[in-house]
């Protein structure tokens, strides 16, 4: 116990004000000298806090995957959804066929995979991460997801049963003047009336993808990547109330893909959504992290926590 407390002091942990009962800042993290034990401790703290912001750290993007893999395997829903169409082929094979413009790959999958390949940062060692950037290539094609404009409230892969439970976002360069915002749904869920909480517990949501609802004005080729990533099939049924990997109960409520409630018509569903939206999307449950410098690493839950981009 003494050793655990000593490491906590070294990591300089403080509470994020404005995110309900959740969210922590961690300062003083030196990834060049960080031990595996300290990193695992950060992981455990993150499981309890849903949003963890490691400020002004010295993590390079090509080391980001290595550190994340110490916590477990990565999950990429779009890979599963596309591969089930091409039995016997690996992800690498399907991507190569797409880049070669092969007729063996469906045209819409080809478009999606060609865009994904262009939007990833690749290292000589074969590591890659998805860029979120406004940069473009010489033909004017976006080199990253969400290239322009504000990004509205959502959780990634929200309309799939195999959604990724967590995200690691590194503010690599030119992020000052923008913000990544967070909304944890647990405080709202715990503060509603007992009767409405019981209703929420029983709700099954149907999800659909609507072009432009997450990132208004997004170009078609990027919207297709979002379609494959967020909600590739209409009317997937997912419970409204679930638990995060750390066992915290809240809402899996990505406002941009929820379409209706099972057993209700659209008018009835929209009435319930209107009530939730009015009570959930309020200042006391929201924290917008305005970047003061490059180098912040944002770790956030993707099961019961929403995020957005401002600026």
GROMACS .gro file of N, CA, C and O in nm, residues 12 25-31 53-60 169-172 175-176 289-298:
model
  128
   12UNK      N    1   0.103   1.270  -0.997
   12UNK     CA    2   0.035   1.399  -0.987
   12UNK      C    3  -0.108   1.393  -1.043
   12UNK      O    4  -0.138   1.446  -1.150
   25UNK      N    5  -0.708   1.435  -1.432
   25UNK     CA    6  -0.587   1.478  -1.500
   25UNK      C    7  -0.470   1.402  -1.439
   25UNK      O    8  -0.468   1.376  -1.318
   26UNK      N    9  -0.372   1.369  -1.521
   26UNK     CA   10  -0.246   1.316  -1.470
   26UNK      C   11  -0.133   1.399  -1.531
   26UNK      O   12  -0.125   1.413  -1.653
   27UNK      N   13  -0.051   1.456  -1.446
   27UNK     CA   14   0.061   1.538  -1.491
   27UNK      C   15   0.192   1.470  -1.451
   27UNK      O   16   0.197   1.385  -1.362
   28UNK      N   17   0.299   1.512  -1.519
   28UNK     CA   18   0.432   1.462  -1.484
   28UNK      C   19   0.465   1.324  -1.537
   28UNK      O   20   0.557   1.259  -1.487
   29UNK      N   21   0.391   1.277  -1.639
   29UNK     CA   22   0.419   1.144  -1.695
   29UNK      C   23   0.532   1.154  -1.797
   29UNK      O   24   0.522   1.228  -1.894
   30UNK      N   25   0.637   1.079  -1.775
   30UNK     CA   26   0.752   1.075  -1.865
   30UNK      C   27   0.755   0.936  -1.929
   30UNK      O   28   0.795   0.838  -1.866
   31UNK      N   29   0.709   0.926  -2.053
   31UNK     CA   30   0.699   0.795  -2.117
   31UNK      C   31   0.836   0.732  -2.144
   31UNK      O   32   0.844   0.611  -2.168
   53UNK      N   33  -0.694   1.240  -1.869
   53UNK     CA   34  -0.618   1.329  -1.956
   53UNK      C   35  -0.476   1.341  -1.902
   53UNK      O   36  -0.454   1.395  -1.792
   54UNK      N   37  -0.380   1.286  -1.977
   54UNK     CA   38  -0.239   1.295  -1.940
   54UNK      C   39  -0.184   1.417  -2.011
   54UNK      O   40  -0.168   1.418  -2.134
   55UNK      N   41  -0.157   1.522  -1.934
   55UNK     CA   42  -0.124   1.651  -1.994
   55UNK      C   43   0.025   1.663  -2.028
   55UNK      O   44   0.111   1.622  -1.951
   56UNK      N   45   0.047   1.723  -2.146
   56UNK     CA   46   0.181   1.764  -2.187
   56UNK      C   47   0.284   1.652  -2.171
   56UNK      O   48   0.389   1.670  -2.110
   57UNK      N   49   0.254   1.537  -2.227
   57UNK     CA   50   0.345   1.423  -2.213
   57UNK      C   51   0.435   1.411  -2.336
   57UNK      O   52   0.412   1.475  -2.440
   58UNK      N   53   0.538   1.328  -2.325
   58UNK     CA   54   0.637   1.314  -2.431
   58UNK      C   55   0.617   1.185  -2.509
   58UNK      O   56   0.712   1.115  -2.543
   59UNK      N   57   0.491   1.153  -2.540
   59UNK     CA   58   0.460   1.032  -2.615
   59UNK      C   59   0.456   1.063  -2.764
   59UNK      O   60   0.382   1.152  -2.808
   60UNK      N   61   0.532   0.988  -2.842
   60UNK     CA   62   0.529   1.000  -2.988
   60UNK      C   63   0.423   0.906  -3.042
   60UNK      O   64   0.402   0.796  -2.987
  169UNK      N   65  -0.659   0.918  -2.769
  169UNK     CA   66  -0.644   1.027  -2.865
  169UNK      C   67  -0.524   1.112  -2.824
  169UNK      O   68  -0.522   1.170  -2.716
  170UNK      N   69  -0.425   1.119  -2.911
  170UNK     CA   70  -0.305   1.196  -2.884
  170UNK      C   71  -0.310   1.328  -2.962
  170UNK      O   72  -0.322   1.328  -3.085
  171UNK      N   73  -0.302   1.441  -2.890
  171UNK     CA   74  -0.298   1.572  -2.954
  171UNK      C   75  -0.159   1.597  -3.008
  171UNK      O   76  -0.077   1.663  -2.944
  172UNK      N   77  -0.131   1.547  -3.128
  172UNK     CA   78   0.006   1.543  -3.179
  172UNK      C   79   0.059   1.680  -3.221
  172UNK      O   80   0.171   1.717  -3.187
  175UNK      N   81  -0.307   2.153  -3.218
  175UNK     CA   82  -0.437   2.133  -3.154
  175UNK      C   83  -0.480   2.254  -3.070
  175UNK      O   84  -0.598   2.263  -3.031
  176UNK      N   85  -0.388   2.345  -3.042
  176UNK     CA   86  -0.423   2.463  -2.962
  176UNK      C   87  -0.528   2.545  -3.036
  176UNK      O   88  -0.518   2.568  -3.157
  289UNK      N   89  -1.222   2.005  -2.303
  289UNK     CA   90  -1.077   2.019  -2.278
  289UNK      C   91  -1.016   2.103  -2.390
  289UNK      O   92  -0.988   2.054  -2.500
  290UNK      N   93  -0.994   2.232  -2.361
  290UNK     CA   94  -0.929   2.321  -2.457
  290UNK      C   95  -0.778   2.303  -2.446
  290UNK      O   96  -0.721   2.323  -2.339
  291UNK      N   97  -0.717   2.264  -2.555
  291UNK     CA   98  -0.575   2.232  -2.554
  291UNK      C   99  -0.491   2.358  -2.532
  291UNK      O  100  -0.509   2.459  -2.600
  292UNK      N  101  -0.400   2.351  -2.436
  292UNK     CA  102  -0.306   2.459  -2.409
  292UNK      C  103  -0.174   2.438  -2.482
  292UNK      O  104  -0.093   2.531  -2.494
  293UNK      N  105  -0.152   2.317  -2.529
  293UNK     CA  106  -0.028   2.282  -2.598
  293UNK      C  107  -0.049   2.149  -2.668
  293UNK      O  108  -0.148   2.078  -2.644
  294UNK      N  109   0.042   2.115  -2.758
  294UNK     CA  110   0.043   1.981  -2.816
  294UNK      C  111   0.095   1.882  -2.712
  294UNK      O  112   0.164   1.920  -2.618
  295UNK      N  113   0.060   1.757  -2.729
  295UNK     CA  114   0.118   1.654  -2.644
  295UNK      C  115   0.027   1.595  -2.538
  295UNK      O  116   0.070   1.509  -2.462
  296UNK      N  117  -0.099   1.638  -2.529
  296UNK     CA  118  -0.190   1.577  -2.433
  296UNK      C  119  -0.240   1.443  -2.487
  296UNK      O  120  -0.278   1.432  -2.605
  297UNK      N  121  -0.242   1.342  -2.400
  297UNK     CA  122  -0.297   1.211  -2.434
  297UNK      C  123  -0.431   1.196  -2.362
  297UNK      O  124  -0.436   1.200  -2.239
  298UNK      N  125  -0.537   1.180  -2.439
  298UNK     CA  126  -0.672   1.169  -2.384
  298UNK      C  127  -0.718   1.025  -2.394
  298UNK      O  128  -0.726   0.968  -2.504
   0.00000   0.00000   0.00000
